CSV table of C-alpha atoms in Angstrom, one decimal:
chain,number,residue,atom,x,y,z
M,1,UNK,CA,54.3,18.9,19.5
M,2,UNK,CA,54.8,20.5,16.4
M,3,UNK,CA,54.6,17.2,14.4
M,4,UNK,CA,51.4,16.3,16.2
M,5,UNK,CA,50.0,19.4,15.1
M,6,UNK,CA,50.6,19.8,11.4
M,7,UNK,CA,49.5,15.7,11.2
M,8,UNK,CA,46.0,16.9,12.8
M,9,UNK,CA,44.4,18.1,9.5
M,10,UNK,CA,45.5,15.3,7.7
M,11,UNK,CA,44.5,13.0,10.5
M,12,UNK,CA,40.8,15.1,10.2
M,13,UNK,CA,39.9,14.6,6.8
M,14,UNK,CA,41.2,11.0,7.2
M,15,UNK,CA,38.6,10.1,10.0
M,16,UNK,CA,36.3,12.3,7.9
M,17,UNK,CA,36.9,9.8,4.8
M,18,UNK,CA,36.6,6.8,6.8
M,19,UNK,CA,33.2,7.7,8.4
M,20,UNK,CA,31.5,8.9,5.5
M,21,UNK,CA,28.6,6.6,4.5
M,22,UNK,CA,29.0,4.5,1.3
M,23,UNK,CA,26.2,3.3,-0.9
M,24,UNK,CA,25.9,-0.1,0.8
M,25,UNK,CA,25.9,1.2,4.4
M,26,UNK,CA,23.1,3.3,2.9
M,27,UNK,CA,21.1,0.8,1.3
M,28,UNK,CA,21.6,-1.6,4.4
M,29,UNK,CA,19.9,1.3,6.8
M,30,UNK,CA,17.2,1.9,4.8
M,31,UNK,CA,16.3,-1.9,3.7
M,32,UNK,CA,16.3,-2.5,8.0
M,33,UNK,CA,14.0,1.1,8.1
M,34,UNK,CA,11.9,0.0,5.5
M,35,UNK,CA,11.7,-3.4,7.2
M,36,UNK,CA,10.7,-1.8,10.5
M,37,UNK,CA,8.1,0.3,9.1
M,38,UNK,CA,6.6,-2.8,7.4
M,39,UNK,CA,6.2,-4.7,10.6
M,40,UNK,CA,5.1,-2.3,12.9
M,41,UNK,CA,1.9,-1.3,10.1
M,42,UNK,CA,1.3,-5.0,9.3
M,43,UNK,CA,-1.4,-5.2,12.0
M,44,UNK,CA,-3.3,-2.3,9.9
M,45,UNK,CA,-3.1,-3.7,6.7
M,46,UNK,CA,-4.0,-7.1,8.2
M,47,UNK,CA,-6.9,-5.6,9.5
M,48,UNK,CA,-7.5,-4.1,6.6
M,49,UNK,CA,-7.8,-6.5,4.3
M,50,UNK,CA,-10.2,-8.8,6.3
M,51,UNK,CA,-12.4,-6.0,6.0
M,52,UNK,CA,-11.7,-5.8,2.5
M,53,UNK,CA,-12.7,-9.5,1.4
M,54,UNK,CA,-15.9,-9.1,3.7
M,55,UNK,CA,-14.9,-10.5,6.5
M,56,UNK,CA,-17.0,-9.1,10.2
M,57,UNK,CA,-16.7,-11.2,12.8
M,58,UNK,CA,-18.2,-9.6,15.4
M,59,UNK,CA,-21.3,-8.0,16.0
M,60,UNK,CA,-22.2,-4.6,15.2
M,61,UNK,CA,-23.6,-1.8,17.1
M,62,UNK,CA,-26.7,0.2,17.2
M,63,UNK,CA,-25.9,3.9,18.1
M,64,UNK,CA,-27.1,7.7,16.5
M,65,UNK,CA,-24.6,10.0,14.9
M,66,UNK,CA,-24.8,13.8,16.6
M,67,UNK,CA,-27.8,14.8,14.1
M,68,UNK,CA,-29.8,11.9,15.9
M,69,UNK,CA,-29.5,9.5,13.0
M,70,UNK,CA,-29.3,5.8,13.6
M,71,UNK,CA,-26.6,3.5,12.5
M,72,UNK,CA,-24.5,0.5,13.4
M,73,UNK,CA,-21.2,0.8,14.2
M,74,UNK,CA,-18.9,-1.7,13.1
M,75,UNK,CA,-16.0,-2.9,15.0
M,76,UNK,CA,-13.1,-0.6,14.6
M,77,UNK,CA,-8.9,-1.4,14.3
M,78,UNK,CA,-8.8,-1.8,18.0
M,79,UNK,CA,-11.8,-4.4,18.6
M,80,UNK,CA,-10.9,-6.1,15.3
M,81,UNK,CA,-7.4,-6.3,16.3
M,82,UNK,CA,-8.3,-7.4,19.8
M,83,UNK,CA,-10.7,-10.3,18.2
M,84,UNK,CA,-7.4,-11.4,16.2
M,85,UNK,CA,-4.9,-12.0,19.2
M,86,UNK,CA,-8.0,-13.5,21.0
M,87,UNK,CA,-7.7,-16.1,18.1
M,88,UNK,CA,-4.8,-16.6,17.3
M,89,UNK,CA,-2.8,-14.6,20.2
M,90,UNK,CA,-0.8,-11.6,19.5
M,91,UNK,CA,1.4,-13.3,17.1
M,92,UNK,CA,-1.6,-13.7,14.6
M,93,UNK,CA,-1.6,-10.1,14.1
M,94,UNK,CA,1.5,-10.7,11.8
M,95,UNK,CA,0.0,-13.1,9.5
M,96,UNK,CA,1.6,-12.7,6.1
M,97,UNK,CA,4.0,-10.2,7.1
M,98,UNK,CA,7.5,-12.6,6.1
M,99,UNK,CA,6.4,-12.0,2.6
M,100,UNK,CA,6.1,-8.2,2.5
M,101,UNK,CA,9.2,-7.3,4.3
M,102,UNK,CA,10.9,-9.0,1.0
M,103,UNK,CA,8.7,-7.5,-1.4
M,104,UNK,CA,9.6,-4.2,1.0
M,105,UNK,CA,13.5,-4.8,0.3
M,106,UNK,CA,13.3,-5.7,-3.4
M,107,UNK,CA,10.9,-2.1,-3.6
M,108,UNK,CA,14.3,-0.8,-2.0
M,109,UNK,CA,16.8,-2.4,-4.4
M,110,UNK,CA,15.0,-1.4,-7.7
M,111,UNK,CA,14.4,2.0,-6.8
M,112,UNK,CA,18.1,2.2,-5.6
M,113,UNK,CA,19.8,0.9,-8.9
M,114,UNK,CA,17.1,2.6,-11.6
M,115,UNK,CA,17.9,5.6,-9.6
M,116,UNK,CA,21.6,5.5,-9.8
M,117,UNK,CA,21.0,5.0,-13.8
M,118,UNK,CA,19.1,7.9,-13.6
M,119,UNK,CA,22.3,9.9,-12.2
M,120,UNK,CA,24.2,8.6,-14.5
M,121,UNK,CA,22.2,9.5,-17.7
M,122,UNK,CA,21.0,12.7,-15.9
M,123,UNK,CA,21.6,15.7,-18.1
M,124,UNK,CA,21.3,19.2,-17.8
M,125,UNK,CA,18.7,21.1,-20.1
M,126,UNK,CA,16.1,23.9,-20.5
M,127,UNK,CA,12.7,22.9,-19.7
M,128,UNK,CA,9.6,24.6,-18.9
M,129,UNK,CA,8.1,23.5,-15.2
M,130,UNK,CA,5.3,21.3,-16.6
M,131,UNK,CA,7.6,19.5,-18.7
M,132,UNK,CA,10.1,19.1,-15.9
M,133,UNK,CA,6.7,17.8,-13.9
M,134,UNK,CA,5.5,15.5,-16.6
M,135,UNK,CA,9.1,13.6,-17.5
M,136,UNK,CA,9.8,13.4,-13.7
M,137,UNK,CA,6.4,11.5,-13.5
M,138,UNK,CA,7.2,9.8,-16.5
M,139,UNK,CA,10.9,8.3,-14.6
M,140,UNK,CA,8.2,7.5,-11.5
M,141,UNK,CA,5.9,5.8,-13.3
M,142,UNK,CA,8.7,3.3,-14.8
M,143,UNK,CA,10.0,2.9,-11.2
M,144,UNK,CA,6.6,1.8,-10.1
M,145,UNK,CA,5.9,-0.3,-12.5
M,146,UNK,CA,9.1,-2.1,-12.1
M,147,UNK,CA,8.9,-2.3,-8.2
M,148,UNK,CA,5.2,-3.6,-8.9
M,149,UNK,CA,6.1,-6.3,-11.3
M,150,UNK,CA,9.1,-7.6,-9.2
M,151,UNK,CA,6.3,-7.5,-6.1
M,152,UNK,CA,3.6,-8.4,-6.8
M,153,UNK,CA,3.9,-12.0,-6.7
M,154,UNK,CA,5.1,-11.4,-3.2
M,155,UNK,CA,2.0,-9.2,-2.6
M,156,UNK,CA,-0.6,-12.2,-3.7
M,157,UNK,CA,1.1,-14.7,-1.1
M,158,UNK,CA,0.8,-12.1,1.7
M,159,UNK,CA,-2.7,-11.8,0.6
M,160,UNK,CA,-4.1,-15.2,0.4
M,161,UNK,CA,-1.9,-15.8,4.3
M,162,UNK,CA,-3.7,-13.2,5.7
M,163,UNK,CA,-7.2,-14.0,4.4
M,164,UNK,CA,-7.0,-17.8,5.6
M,165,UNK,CA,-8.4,-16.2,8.8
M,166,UNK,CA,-11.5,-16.5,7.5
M,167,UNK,CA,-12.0,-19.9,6.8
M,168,UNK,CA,-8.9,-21.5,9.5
M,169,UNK,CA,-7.1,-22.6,6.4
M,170,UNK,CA,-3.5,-23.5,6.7
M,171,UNK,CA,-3.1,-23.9,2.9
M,172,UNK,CA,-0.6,-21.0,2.5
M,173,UNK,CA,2.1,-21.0,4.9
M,174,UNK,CA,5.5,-20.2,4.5
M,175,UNK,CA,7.0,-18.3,1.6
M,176,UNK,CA,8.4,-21.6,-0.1
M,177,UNK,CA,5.0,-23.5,0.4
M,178,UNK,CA,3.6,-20.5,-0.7
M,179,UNK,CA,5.3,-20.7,-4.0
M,180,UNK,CA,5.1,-24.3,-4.5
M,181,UNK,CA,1.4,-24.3,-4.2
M,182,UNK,CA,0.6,-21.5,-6.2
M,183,UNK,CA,3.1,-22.7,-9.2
M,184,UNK,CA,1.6,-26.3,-9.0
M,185,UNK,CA,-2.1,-24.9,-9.0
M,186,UNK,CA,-1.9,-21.9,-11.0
M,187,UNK,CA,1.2,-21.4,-13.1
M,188,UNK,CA,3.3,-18.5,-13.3
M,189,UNK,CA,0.0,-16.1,-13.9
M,190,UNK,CA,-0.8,-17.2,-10.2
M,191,UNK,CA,1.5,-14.9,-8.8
M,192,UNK,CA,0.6,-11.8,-10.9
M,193,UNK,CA,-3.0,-11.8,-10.3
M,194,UNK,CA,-4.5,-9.1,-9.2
M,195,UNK,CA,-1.8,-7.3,-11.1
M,196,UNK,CA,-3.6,-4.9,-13.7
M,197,UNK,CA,-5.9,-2.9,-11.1
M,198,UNK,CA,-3.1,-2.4,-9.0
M,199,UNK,CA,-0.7,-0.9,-11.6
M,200,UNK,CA,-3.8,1.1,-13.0
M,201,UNK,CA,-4.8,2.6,-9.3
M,202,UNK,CA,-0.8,3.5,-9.0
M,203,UNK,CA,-0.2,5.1,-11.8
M,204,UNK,CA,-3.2,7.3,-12.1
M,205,UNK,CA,-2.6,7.8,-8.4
M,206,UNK,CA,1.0,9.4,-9.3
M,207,UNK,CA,-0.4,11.6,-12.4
M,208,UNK,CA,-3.2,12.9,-10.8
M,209,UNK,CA,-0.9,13.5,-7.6
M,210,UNK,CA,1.6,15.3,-9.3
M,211,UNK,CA,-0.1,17.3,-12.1
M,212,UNK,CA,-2.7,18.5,-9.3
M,213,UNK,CA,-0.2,19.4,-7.3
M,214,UNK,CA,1.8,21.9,-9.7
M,215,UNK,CA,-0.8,23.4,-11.1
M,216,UNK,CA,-2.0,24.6,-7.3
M,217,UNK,CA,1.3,25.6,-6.8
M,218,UNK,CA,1.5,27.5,-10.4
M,219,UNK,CA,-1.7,29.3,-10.4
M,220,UNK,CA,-3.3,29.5,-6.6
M,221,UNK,CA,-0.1,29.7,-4.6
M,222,UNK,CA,0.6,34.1,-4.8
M,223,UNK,CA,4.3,34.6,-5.0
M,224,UNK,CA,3.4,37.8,-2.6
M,225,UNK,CA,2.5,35.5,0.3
M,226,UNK,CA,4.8,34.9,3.0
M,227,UNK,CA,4.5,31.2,3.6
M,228,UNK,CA,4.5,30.4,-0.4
M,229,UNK,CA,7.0,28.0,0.1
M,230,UNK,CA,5.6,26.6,2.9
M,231,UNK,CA,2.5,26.1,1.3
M,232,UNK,CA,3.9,24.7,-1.6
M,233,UNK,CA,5.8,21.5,0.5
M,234,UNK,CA,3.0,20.7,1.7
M,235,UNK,CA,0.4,20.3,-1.3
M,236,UNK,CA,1.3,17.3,-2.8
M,237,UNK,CA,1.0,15.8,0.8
M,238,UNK,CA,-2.3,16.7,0.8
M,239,UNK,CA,-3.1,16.4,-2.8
M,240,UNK,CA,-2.2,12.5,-2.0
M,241,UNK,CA,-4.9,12.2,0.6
M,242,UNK,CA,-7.0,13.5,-1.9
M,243,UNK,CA,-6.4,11.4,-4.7
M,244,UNK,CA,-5.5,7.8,-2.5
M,245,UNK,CA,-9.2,7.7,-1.7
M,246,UNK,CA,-10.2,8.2,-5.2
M,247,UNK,CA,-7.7,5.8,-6.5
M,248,UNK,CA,-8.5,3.2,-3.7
M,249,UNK,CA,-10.9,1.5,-5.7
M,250,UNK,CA,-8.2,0.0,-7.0
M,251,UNK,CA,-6.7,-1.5,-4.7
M,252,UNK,CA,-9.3,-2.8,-3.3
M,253,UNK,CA,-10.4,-5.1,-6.2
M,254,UNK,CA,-6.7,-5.9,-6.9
M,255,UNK,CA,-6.6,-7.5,-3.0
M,256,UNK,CA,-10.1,-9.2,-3.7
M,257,UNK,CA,-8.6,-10.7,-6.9
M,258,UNK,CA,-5.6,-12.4,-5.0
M,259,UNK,CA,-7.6,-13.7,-3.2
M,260,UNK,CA,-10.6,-15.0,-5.8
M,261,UNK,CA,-11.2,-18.5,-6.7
M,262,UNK,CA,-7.8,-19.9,-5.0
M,263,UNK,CA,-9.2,-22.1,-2.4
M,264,UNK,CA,-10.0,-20.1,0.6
M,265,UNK,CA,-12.8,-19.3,1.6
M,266,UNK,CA,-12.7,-15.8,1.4
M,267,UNK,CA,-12.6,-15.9,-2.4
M,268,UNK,CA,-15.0,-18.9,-3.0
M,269,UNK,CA,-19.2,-18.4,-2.6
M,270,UNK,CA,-21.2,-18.1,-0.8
M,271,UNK,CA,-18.3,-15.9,1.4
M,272,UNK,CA,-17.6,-14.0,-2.4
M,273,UNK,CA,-18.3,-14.7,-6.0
M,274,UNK,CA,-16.0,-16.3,-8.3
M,275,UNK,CA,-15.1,-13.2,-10.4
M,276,UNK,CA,-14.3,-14.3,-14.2
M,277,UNK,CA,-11.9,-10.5,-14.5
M,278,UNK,CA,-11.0,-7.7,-12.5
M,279,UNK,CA,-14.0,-5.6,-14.4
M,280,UNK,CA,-16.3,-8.2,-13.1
M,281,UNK,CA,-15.3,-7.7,-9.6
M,282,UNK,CA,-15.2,-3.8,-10.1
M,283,UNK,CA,-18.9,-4.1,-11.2
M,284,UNK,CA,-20.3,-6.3,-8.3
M,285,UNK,CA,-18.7,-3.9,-5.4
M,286,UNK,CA,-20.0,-0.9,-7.7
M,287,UNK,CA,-23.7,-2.7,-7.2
M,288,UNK,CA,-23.2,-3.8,-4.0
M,289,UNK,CA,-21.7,-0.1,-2.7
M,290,UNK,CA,-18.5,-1.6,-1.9
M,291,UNK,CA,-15.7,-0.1,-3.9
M,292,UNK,CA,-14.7,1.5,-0.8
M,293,UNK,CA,-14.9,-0.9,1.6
M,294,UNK,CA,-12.2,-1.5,3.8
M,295,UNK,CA,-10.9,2.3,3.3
M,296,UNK,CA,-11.8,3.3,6.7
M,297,UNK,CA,-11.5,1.1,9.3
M,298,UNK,CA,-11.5,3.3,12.7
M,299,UNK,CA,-14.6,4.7,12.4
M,300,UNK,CA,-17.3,2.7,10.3
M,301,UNK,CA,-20.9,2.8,9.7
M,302,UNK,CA,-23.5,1.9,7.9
M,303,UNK,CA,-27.5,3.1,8.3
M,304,UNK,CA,-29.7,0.6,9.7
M,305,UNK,CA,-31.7,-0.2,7.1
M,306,UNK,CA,-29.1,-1.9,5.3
M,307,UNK,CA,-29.2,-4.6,7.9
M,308,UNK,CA,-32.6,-4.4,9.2
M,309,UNK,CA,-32.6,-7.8,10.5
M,310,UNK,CA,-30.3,-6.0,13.5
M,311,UNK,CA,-33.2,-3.9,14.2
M,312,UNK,CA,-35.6,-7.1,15.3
């Protein structure tokens, strides 16, 4: 009895040793997390971007908003999503989706190993808390760009297989036919179109996000107030509400430009222009009103007049 008990510590930290996560256990959970979370929102996104490249299937509505203005009502993510499974059945709302659960895990990968340099490199020194603010953004912004650039090509393929809803194509199916085609047609600078906007909307996204956020916290958080802290987890939160819809622009013409000119018909007239840049694409949404289409897609509206031929 004795025996037993003076091997129970040792036997305790033993177990303790053996279940203690390593780095690998770690990656694996959060590769299959960030693969989960991926699926389950792909029926946004997919939604999403059919709105994005102009795509409305079904018919709007004529209603009046609460100050007795008349607009239509477009078909929100339910009917939209509803008008998909019709089509294609309930596996068509994961169109494209093979593609970014792999640009998901490679994401996961870079941002594991550039972090563990990082750790390794890390040194302690004397900084003031914007400069602490600025070089942390600065390390973000190289992650991003990284993760982006190792993506991307990924990103274009999901693209173009979700927006052959539009025309029935079958053109892009399949991540190897995927990269085939787009190699044989296009050439390496096929998979990174679409690439500049993108990159642009993200890093201004994280700057603006981040510098926003401390100087709220500096100079409108008082130190007096009982929930400072509080306060303070929660601002860049909101601060990146604030600043993904002014950054969504963006986005927006970096998904249009995957998809332009490359044989669907969402990116070939009369469905869309042939855009010669991304500028070029920026400039006809800004004339059209459409740099934020596709932003909200629960509630949408537009006034009547705009489509007047509804009205008749």
């Amino acid at each position: 009895m004795m025996e037993s008990s003076e091997n129970l510590p040792g036997q305790v930290v033993d177990v303790e040793r053996d279940t203690a996560p390593t780095p690998v256990d770690v990656d694996t959970t959060v590769l299959l997390l960030g693969a989960g979370v991926t699926a389950i929102t792909h029926p946004l996104l997919y939604v999403k971007l059919l709105i994005q490249v102009g795509h409305e299937p079904l018919p709007p509505t004529v209603g009046t908003t609460m100050f007795g203005r008349r607009v239509l009502y477009l078909p929100g993510f339910f009917s939209y999503a509803q008008h998909i499974v019709k089509v294609d059945g309930k596996r068509g709302l994961f169109r494209g989706l093979s593609p970014r659960i792999v640009s998901s895990a490679i994401s996961t990968v870079v941002r594991s190993k550039v972090k563990q340099m990082e750790l390794l490199s890390k040194t302690d020194e004397l900084q003031s808390s914007l400069r602490k603010v600025v070089k942390e953004t600065s390390h973000e912004m190289i992650i991003q760009c990284l993760c982006r650039v190792a993506t991307h090509p990924f990103h274009v393929m999901s693209v173009r297989c979700m927006a052959q809803f539009v025309g029935r194509e079958v053109k892009y199916s399949g991540m190897f036919r995927c990269v085939v085609r787009i190699f044989k047609e296009e050439g390496v600078t096929g998979f990174y179109v679409g690439l500049i906007p993108h990159v642009l909307g993200e890093v201004l996204f994280l700057w603006c996000c981040n510098l926003l956020a401390h100087f709220i916290n500096t100079y409108s958080v008082d130190e007096s107030f009982s929930q400072a802290s509080a306060v303070r987890g929660y601002t860049k939160f909101v601060m990146g509400i604030a600043v993904s819809v002014l950054t969504y622009p963006f986005m927006l013409v970096a998904d249009l430009m995957a998809v332009n000119n490359c044989g669907l018909t969402a990116g070939l007239p009369p469905h869309s222009p042939i855009f010669k840049s991304w500028m070029h694409c920026w400039n006809h949404l800004s004339q059209k009103g459409h740099l934020f289409r596709g932003s909200s897609f629960f509630s949408r509206r537009v006034p009547v007049t705009s489509l007047p031929s509804i009205e008749n």
